Amino acid sequence: MKESSLCPRLAKAMELLGKRWTTLILYQLLEGSQRFNEIESALPVSGRLLSERLKELEKEGIVERKVFPEVPIRVEYSLTDKGFALEGAIREVEKWSQNWLES
Amino acid sequence: MKESSLCPRLAKAMELLGKRWTTLILYQLLEGSQRFNEIESALPVSGRLLSERLKELEKEGIVERKVFPEVPIRVEYSLTDKGFALEGAIREVEKWSQNWLES
DNA sequence: TAAGTAAAGTTACTTTTCGTAACTAGATGT
DNA sequence: ACATCTAGTTACGAAAAGTAACTTTACTTA
């Protein structure tokens, strides 16, 4: 894929946030740390994609993964500072959606 | 696809804005009215997808299409009020990208 | 002791969406 | 007659997403 000449950083941001489910996953995590299954239940996303997205977000330093070696295993995902820094953007989209979308 | 129980309006918003190129197209249009070819040149998006995205955005009332029957034909796209209302959200993402992404 | 349950994924397979490039239409210029 | 311009559309292979079944490890229940 070619690069956006226009604003490479925004383009990069949108390549992340623009992927299906990513922003909704982050919106979930704004509530606080959550387990894999909690996120999976809260959103209509499948395990396959949730796993993929969380790995991408972890790699970008937006989400942190903590394993608790209990039985059964517990894994918690939470936002890093970089992740929390997205709250403003997400809230703006939320506001827009409430003002301009119906139902 | 199942529905998000969580926040249907945000989910709807992200289904629109989360599509590849959509937000960058809107970012372009924040600069003002633009022709099809101008947008196509500014972004690494192909005519096929640009056409598809503009139609979706027009259908949602976010973008307006005006045809000037000159020769050759001129078509200009611009944001509606609903589209301009997204400026805050887009600027927040832009800010985040400048603060947290490198290069 | 065998079977069932639970969490956090992974695998295999099908369907959608995307990317690339070639093509179209109408009017004009050479 | 042929090339040029804009704003698209079409065809097709490649990549991403949706769905559902399966895996692993360690209990717990029958």
XYZ file of C-alpha atoms (C1' of nucleotides) in Angstrom:
266
model
C 0.000 0.000 0.000
C 1.213 3.457 -0.890
C 1.782 6.057 1.796
C -0.359 9.047 2.478
C 1.615 12.101 1.540
C -0.803 14.251 3.447
C -0.223 13.446 7.087
C 1.686 10.259 7.702
C 1.020 10.209 11.423
C -2.724 10.579 11.102
C -2.599 7.941 8.399
C -0.729 5.646 10.748
C -3.216 6.343 13.517
C -6.124 5.542 11.264
C -4.478 2.378 10.109
C -4.633 1.257 13.715
C -7.854 2.772 14.965
C -9.585 2.258 11.674
C -9.378 -1.494 11.857
C -12.638 -3.146 12.634
C -13.262 -3.506 16.400
C -10.144 -1.687 17.502
C -11.858 1.445 18.756
C -14.664 -0.492 20.399
C -12.120 -2.652 22.197
C -10.377 0.484 23.457
C -13.730 1.952 24.476
C -14.336 -1.163 26.555
C -10.946 -0.853 28.174
C -11.611 2.763 29.142
C -13.848 1.172 31.804
C -10.776 -0.483 33.270
C -8.870 -3.706 33.053
C -10.794 -6.564 31.460
C -10.359 -10.227 30.798
C -10.362 -11.759 27.350
C -13.793 -13.273 27.812
C -15.261 -10.079 29.208
C -14.310 -8.162 26.099
C -15.464 -10.991 23.881
C -18.864 -10.976 25.588
C -19.265 -7.218 25.539
C -18.642 -6.923 21.811
C -19.809 -8.927 18.845
C -16.236 -9.797 18.001
C -14.963 -13.330 17.662
C -12.078 -14.808 19.582
C -10.019 -14.954 16.473
C -10.168 -11.242 15.751
C -10.111 -10.178 19.384
C -6.883 -12.070 19.821
C -5.427 -10.532 16.679
C -6.423 -6.978 17.622
C -5.154 -7.253 21.176
C -1.806 -8.447 19.861
C -1.566 -5.494 17.500
C -2.488 -3.052 20.253
C -0.022 -4.638 22.618
C 2.705 -4.374 20.002
C 1.927 -0.675 19.571
C 2.132 -0.108 23.305
C -1.498 0.884 23.584
C -2.663 -2.114 25.565
C -0.942 -4.130 28.258
C -1.445 -7.834 28.852
C -1.081 -9.383 32.291
C -1.213 -13.113 32.915
C -2.336 -14.468 36.271
C -1.325 -18.114 36.430
C -4.410 -19.236 38.304
C -6.615 -22.137 37.395
C -8.150 -21.622 35.025
C -5.717 -19.065 33.747
C -6.675 -15.416 33.969
C -5.449 -12.813 31.506
C -6.223 -9.148 31.941
C -5.920 -6.422 29.367
C -5.630 -2.750 30.210
C -4.736 0.534 28.591
C -1.265 2.008 28.849
C -0.756 5.783 29.064
C -0.602 5.844 25.295
C -3.914 4.021 25.254
C -5.571 6.332 27.775
C -4.383 9.262 25.718
C -6.928 8.184 23.133
C -9.819 8.850 25.490
C -10.400 12.357 24.155
C -10.664 11.139 20.600
C -12.974 8.280 21.499
C -15.218 10.555 23.570
C -15.471 12.970 20.663
C -16.642 10.216 18.385
C -19.073 9.094 21.060
C -20.456 12.623 21.352
C -20.792 12.939 17.610
C -22.572 9.628 17.395
C -25.024 10.724 20.073
C -25.705 14.055 18.438
C -25.891 12.963 14.843
C -26.857 9.326 14.641
C -30.260 8.036 15.558
C -31.718 4.968 17.246
C -22.799 -9.368 11.856
C -24.111 -9.241 15.394
C -24.862 -5.908 17.034
C -22.844 -4.315 19.750
C -24.913 -4.390 22.916
C -22.585 -1.857 24.456
C -23.206 1.367 22.599
C -25.015 0.958 19.336
C -24.421 4.518 18.227
C -20.696 4.430 18.761
C -20.648 1.074 17.026
C -22.490 2.603 14.095
C -20.109 5.538 14.027
C -17.115 3.238 13.991
C -18.613 1.145 11.263
C -18.514 4.283 9.131
C -15.386 6.026 10.314
C -13.556 2.778 10.807
C -13.643 1.891 7.151
C -10.350 2.269 5.399
C -9.812 5.783 3.996
C -13.012 7.262 5.353
C -11.439 9.429 8.028
C -8.612 10.540 5.754
C -11.142 11.540 3.121
C -13.022 13.594 5.705
C -9.739 15.112 6.885
C -9.096 16.217 3.308
C -12.537 17.733 3.066
C -12.000 19.730 6.262
C -9.797 21.882 4.003
C -12.863 22.708 1.946
C -14.658 21.520 -1.118
C -12.617 19.233 -3.354
C -12.936 17.515 -6.677
C -12.792 13.787 -7.127
C -9.345 13.896 -8.661
C -7.993 16.198 -5.983
C -8.921 13.757 -3.259
C -7.612 10.854 -5.305
C -4.270 12.618 -5.719
C -3.969 13.668 -2.094
C -4.498 10.163 -0.735
C -3.187 6.784 -1.779
C -6.708 5.618 -2.418
C -7.868 4.240 -5.731
C -10.793 5.542 -7.722
C -12.728 2.420 -7.001
C -12.661 2.817 -3.241
C -12.868 6.595 -3.291
C -16.056 6.353 -5.285
C -17.428 3.725 -2.934
C -16.571 5.716 0.196
C -17.956 8.981 -1.129
C -21.221 7.261 -1.947
C -21.484 5.851 1.557
C -20.712 9.222 3.093
C -23.212 10.937 0.854
C -25.858 8.413 1.806
C -25.176 9.107 5.473
C -25.505 12.837 4.931
C -21.900 13.506 5.876
C -20.712 14.584 2.461
C -22.441 16.528 -0.273
C -21.867 16.045 -3.993
C -22.270 18.871 -6.481
C -22.054 18.403 -10.213
C -20.981 21.278 -12.456
C -21.907 20.379 -16.005
C -18.853 21.922 -17.558
C -16.584 20.269 -20.052
C -14.976 18.176 -18.894
C -17.410 17.612 -16.093
C -16.537 18.917 -12.638
C -17.783 17.272 -9.457
C -17.102 18.777 -6.046
C -17.427 17.103 -2.701
C -17.849 18.956 0.559
C -18.800 18.320 4.152
C -22.306 18.889 5.429
C -22.922 20.154 8.965
C -22.980 16.560 10.095
C -19.613 16.108 8.445
C -18.089 19.226 9.948
C -19.305 18.091 13.338
C -16.659 15.383 13.093
C -13.864 17.918 13.113
C -13.363 17.694 16.874
C -12.968 13.943 16.740
C -10.593 14.041 13.803
C -8.476 16.747 15.425
C -8.234 14.689 18.591
C -6.918 11.735 16.642
C -4.519 14.041 14.857
C -3.263 15.400 18.181
C -2.839 11.912 19.585
C -0.952 10.815 16.511
C 1.397 13.773 16.853
C 2.004 13.188 20.530
C 2.322 9.428 20.530
C 3.407 8.236 17.138
C 6.827 8.849 15.719
C 8.322 9.573 12.326
C -11.577 -43.195 36.986
C -13.879 -41.216 33.287
C -16.265 -37.347 31.891
C -17.361 -32.471 32.124
C -16.127 -27.529 32.738
C -13.619 -23.341 32.290
C -10.338 -19.678 30.166
C -7.738 -18.180 26.528
C -6.771 -18.776 22.608
C -5.828 -21.321 17.639
C -7.102 -23.657 13.249
C -9.589 -24.506 9.146
C -12.687 -22.918 5.965
C -15.964 -19.591 3.669
C -17.385 -14.992 2.536
C -16.329 -9.932 2.065
C -13.589 -6.348 1.182
C -9.502 -4.333 -0.902
C -5.870 -3.204 -4.386
C -4.503 -2.842 -9.147
C -5.114 -1.922 -13.594
C -7.734 -1.605 -17.576
C -11.845 0.300 -19.503
C -16.101 3.691 -20.457
C -18.662 8.015 -21.771
C -19.287 12.605 -23.340
C -17.357 16.663 -25.167
C -13.514 18.856 -27.104
C -8.996 19.969 -29.221
C -5.194 18.706 -33.153
C -9.708 10.136 -37.067
C -7.332 10.137 -32.873
C -5.736 11.697 -28.418
C -7.208 14.228 -24.030
C -9.791 15.248 -19.871
C -12.851 14.054 -15.768
C -15.319 11.034 -13.132
C -16.096 7.220 -12.540
C -16.951 1.493 -13.408
C -15.487 -3.355 -14.216
C -12.890 -7.509 -13.675
C -10.063 -10.218 -11.057
C -6.510 -11.935 -7.732
C -5.080 -11.043 -2.845
C -5.907 -9.939 1.805
C -8.902 -9.539 5.755
C -12.986 -10.816 8.334
C -16.774 -14.084 9.948
C -17.963 -18.690 11.769
C -17.465 -22.666 14.158
C -14.933 -26.407 15.801
C -10.829 -27.670 18.253
C -6.766 -27.406 21.828
C -4.526 -27.154 26.353
C -4.167 -27.293 31.343
C -6.108 -28.007 35.609
C -9.723 -28.695 38.382
C -14.556 -30.677 39.730
C -18.336 -33.796 39.574
C -20.589 -38.418 38.794
